[in-house]
């Protein structure tokens, strides 16, 4: 699947498939939020985990539409204010919140396509992390090469491609399929930035 085919496949995601795609991206970046919250002494990691799990439940169960604005309001209170922290970690943590917000908004307004932007946002989190951690002092060509060959970038690409292919092949969101999707996305607690909840 080349880059154009990948973009086309993402653009075609609809309904539960699009929601599952958004949730999987959020799941993969959840450790970025949990570790940041922990590092700065916010006691919000557990609450955010519950919200993400509720999101996954929605793929199987019909959730009252009135419940979603409440979840969105709660998400807003749990999202870190990027202006309030000096630590780089606030950005990946905030990106996670944005991805989960897109998944919840998808249930509220499924007609609006969100997967393409979310895919770029998730990749952007990885790109800026690589730039900040390894790109200092590189010129533009060197930076492009670094990003092109970086294992985290390759992993992100492979993860998103496998995800789209799995969703395209699946006819209905069966319990086993959703569980497998969530487990794959959770990646044993290692995020898209290669940082782990168990460290």
Short mmCIF file of C-alpha atoms in Angstrom, two decimals:
data_model
loop_
_atom_site.label_atom_id
_atom_site.label_comp_id
_atom_site.label_asym_id
_atom_site.label_seq_id
_atom_site.Cartn_x
_atom_site.Cartn_y
_atom_site.Cartn_z
CA UNK A 1 0.00 0.00 0.00
CA UNK A 2 1.71 3.21 -1.13
CA UNK A 3 1.15 6.64 0.42
CA UNK A 4 -1.64 7.58 -2.00
CA UNK A 5 -3.48 4.30 -1.52
CA UNK A 6 -3.13 4.73 2.23
CA UNK A 7 -4.64 8.24 2.13
CA UNK A 8 -7.45 7.01 -0.07
CA UNK A 9 -8.17 4.09 2.26
CA UNK A 10 -8.32 6.44 5.27
CA UNK A 11 -10.62 8.81 3.39
CA UNK A 12 -13.00 5.90 2.79
CA UNK A 13 -13.34 4.96 6.46
CA UNK A 14 -16.89 5.52 7.70
CA UNK A 15 -19.17 4.72 10.61
CA UNK A 16 -17.83 2.27 13.20
CA UNK A 17 -14.63 1.74 11.19
CA UNK A 18 -13.73 5.42 11.39
CA UNK A 19 -14.54 5.50 15.09
CA UNK A 20 -12.40 2.39 15.69
CA UNK A 21 -9.53 3.95 13.74
CA UNK A 22 -9.68 7.10 15.90
CA UNK A 23 -9.86 5.06 19.11
CA UNK A 24 -6.89 2.93 18.08
CA UNK A 25 -4.80 6.06 17.43
CA UNK A 26 -5.82 7.38 20.86
CA UNK A 27 -5.05 4.03 22.49
CA UNK A 28 -1.55 3.97 20.97
CA UNK A 29 -0.81 7.43 22.35
CA UNK A 30 -2.45 6.94 25.77
CA UNK A 31 0.85 6.26 27.61
CA UNK A 32 2.02 9.73 26.53
CA UNK A 33 -0.84 11.20 28.55
CA UNK A 34 -0.59 8.83 31.51
CA UNK A 35 3.16 9.33 31.93
CA UNK A 36 2.89 13.10 31.63
CA UNK A 37 0.03 13.26 34.17
CA UNK A 38 2.09 11.11 36.52
CA UNK A 39 5.26 13.17 36.03
CA UNK A 40 3.56 16.47 36.90
CA UNK A 41 1.47 15.04 39.75
CA UNK A 42 -1.94 15.19 38.04
CA UNK A 43 -4.18 12.42 39.37
CA UNK A 44 -6.02 12.11 36.07
CA UNK A 45 -4.48 9.04 34.42
CA UNK A 46 -7.07 6.63 35.81
CA UNK A 47 -10.02 8.83 34.88
CA UNK A 48 -8.69 9.22 31.36
CA UNK A 49 -8.22 5.45 31.07
CA UNK A 50 -11.90 5.00 32.00
CA UNK A 51 -12.93 7.49 29.33
CA UNK A 52 -10.89 5.71 26.68
CA UNK A 53 -12.45 2.38 27.72
CA UNK A 54 -15.91 3.95 27.46
CA UNK A 55 -15.00 5.01 23.94
CA UNK A 56 -14.16 1.39 23.05
CA UNK A 57 -17.44 0.22 24.64
CA UNK A 58 -19.32 2.53 22.29
CA UNK A 59 -18.27 0.41 19.33
CA UNK A 60 -20.36 -2.42 20.74
CA UNK A 61 -23.10 -0.69 22.64
CA UNK A 62 -25.43 2.09 21.67
CA UNK A 63 -24.64 5.04 23.87
CA UNK A 64 -27.24 7.71 24.50
CA UNK A 65 -26.32 10.72 22.41
CA UNK A 66 -26.88 12.93 25.43
CA UNK A 67 -24.02 11.14 27.24
CA UNK A 68 -21.41 12.25 24.71
CA UNK A 69 -21.44 16.02 25.40
CA UNK A 70 -20.94 15.14 29.09
CA UNK A 71 -17.95 12.98 28.18
CA UNK A 72 -16.56 15.76 26.00
CA UNK A 73 -16.93 18.25 28.85
CA UNK A 74 -15.16 15.84 31.19
CA UNK A 75 -12.40 15.31 28.63
CA UNK A 76 -11.86 19.05 28.50
CA UNK A 77 -11.35 19.22 32.27
CA UNK A 78 -8.81 16.37 32.06
CA UNK A 79 -6.88 17.87 29.13
CA UNK A 80 -3.69 19.66 30.12
CA UNK A 81 -3.29 23.32 29.26
CA UNK A 82 -0.18 23.43 27.06
CA UNK A 83 0.51 27.02 28.17
CA UNK A 84 0.65 25.98 31.81
CA UNK A 85 3.57 23.56 31.57
CA UNK A 86 7.18 23.98 30.64
CA UNK A 87 7.69 20.28 29.95
CA UNK A 88 7.74 18.97 26.38
CA UNK A 89 5.56 16.04 27.51
CA UNK A 90 2.48 18.26 27.64
CA UNK A 91 2.30 18.29 23.82
CA UNK A 92 2.04 14.52 23.22
CA UNK A 93 -0.36 14.37 26.21
CA UNK A 94 -2.53 17.06 24.64
CA UNK A 95 -2.39 15.30 21.25
CA UNK A 96 -3.80 12.19 22.89
CA UNK A 97 -6.72 14.24 24.25
CA UNK A 98 -7.37 15.61 20.77
CA UNK A 99 -7.50 12.10 19.29
CA UNK A 100 -9.92 10.87 21.94
CA UNK A 101 -12.04 13.99 21.37
CA UNK A 102 -12.23 13.16 17.65
CA UNK A 103 -13.41 9.63 18.46
CA UNK A 104 -16.16 10.96 20.74
CA UNK A 105 -17.17 13.65 18.23
CA UNK A 106 -17.39 10.92 15.61
CA UNK A 107 -20.21 9.32 17.60
CA UNK A 108 -21.98 12.64 17.87
CA UNK A 109 -21.62 13.57 14.21
CA UNK A 110 -20.60 10.51 12.14
CA UNK A 111 -21.13 12.36 8.85
CA UNK A 112 -18.06 14.57 9.38
CA UNK A 113 -14.87 12.81 8.25
CA UNK A 114 -12.15 12.98 10.91
CA UNK A 115 -9.78 10.07 10.24
CA UNK A 116 -7.45 11.81 7.76
CA UNK A 117 -6.71 14.72 10.08
CA UNK A 118 -6.36 12.41 13.10
CA UNK A 119 -3.91 10.20 11.19
CA UNK A 120 -1.78 13.26 10.40
CA UNK A 121 -2.02 14.45 13.99
CA UNK A 122 -0.81 11.09 15.35
CA UNK A 123 2.10 11.06 12.89
CA UNK A 124 2.82 14.71 13.75
CA UNK A 125 3.23 13.76 17.43
CA UNK A 126 5.96 11.30 16.43
CA UNK A 127 7.61 13.74 14.01
CA UNK A 128 7.90 16.55 16.51
CA UNK A 129 9.20 14.15 19.18
CA UNK A 130 11.95 12.90 16.83
CA UNK A 131 12.80 16.49 15.87
CA UNK A 132 13.02 17.63 19.48
CA UNK A 133 14.95 14.60 20.74
CA UNK A 134 17.33 14.00 17.81
CA UNK A 135 16.98 16.79 15.26
CA UNK A 136 18.87 19.62 16.93
CA UNK A 137 21.40 21.29 14.68
CA UNK A 138 20.37 19.37 11.56
CA UNK A 139 19.67 21.18 8.32
CA UNK A 140 16.43 20.53 6.45
CA UNK A 141 17.77 17.70 4.26
CA UNK A 142 19.30 15.92 7.24
CA UNK A 143 16.05 16.30 9.15
CA UNK A 144 14.03 14.84 6.27
CA UNK A 145 16.45 11.90 6.15
CA UNK A 146 16.24 11.41 9.91
CA UNK A 147 12.43 11.35 9.82
CA UNK A 148 12.41 9.13 6.76
CA UNK A 149 14.58 6.48 8.35
CA UNK A 150 13.57 6.76 11.98
CA UNK A 151 12.25 3.53 13.55
CA UNK A 152 9.45 5.40 15.36
CA UNK A 153 8.25 6.92 12.09
CA UNK A 154 8.37 3.52 10.38
CA UNK A 155 6.44 1.94 13.25
CA UNK A 156 3.79 4.64 13.14
CA UNK A 157 3.35 4.11 9.40
CA UNK A 158 3.15 0.33 9.72
CA UNK A 159 0.70 0.54 12.63
CA UNK A 160 -1.65 2.89 10.78
CA UNK A 161 -1.50 0.85 7.56
CA UNK A 162 -2.20 -2.44 9.34
CA UNK A 163 -5.05 -0.76 11.17
CA UNK A 164 -6.71 0.49 7.99
CA UNK A 165 -6.32 -2.90 6.31
CA UNK A 166 -7.78 -4.74 9.31
CA UNK A 167 -10.77 -2.36 9.38
CA UNK A 168 -11.38 -2.69 5.65
CA UNK A 169 -11.46 -6.48 5.92
CA UNK A 170 -13.80 -6.61 8.93
CA UNK A 171 -17.54 -6.62 8.27
CA UNK A 172 -18.88 -5.93 11.76
CA UNK A 173 -17.28 -4.80 15.02
CA UNK A 174 -17.46 -8.17 16.78
CA UNK A 175 -16.29 -8.37 20.38
CA UNK A 176 -13.22 -10.46 19.45
CA UNK A 177 -12.25 -8.07 16.67
CA UNK A 178 -12.56 -4.98 18.88
CA UNK A 179 -10.60 -6.66 21.67
CA UNK A 180 -7.83 -7.61 19.26
CA UNK A 181 -7.80 -4.12 17.76
CA UNK A 182 -7.53 -2.52 21.20
CA UNK A 183 -4.78 -4.92 22.30
CA UNK A 184 -2.78 -4.29 19.10
CA UNK A 185 -3.16 -0.54 19.52
CA UNK A 186 -2.21 -0.69 23.21
CA UNK A 187 1.08 -2.29 22.10
CA UNK A 188 1.76 -3.69 25.60
CA UNK A 189 1.78 -0.19 27.04
CA UNK A 190 4.38 1.23 24.64
CA UNK A 191 3.23 4.44 22.95
CA UNK A 192 3.87 5.79 19.45
CA UNK A 193 6.86 7.63 20.98
CA UNK A 194 8.35 4.37 22.19
CA UNK A 195 7.78 5.23 25.85
CA UNK A 196 6.28 2.64 28.15
CA UNK A 197 3.84 2.70 31.04
CA UNK A 198 5.83 0.02 32.83
CA UNK A 199 9.07 1.98 32.93
#
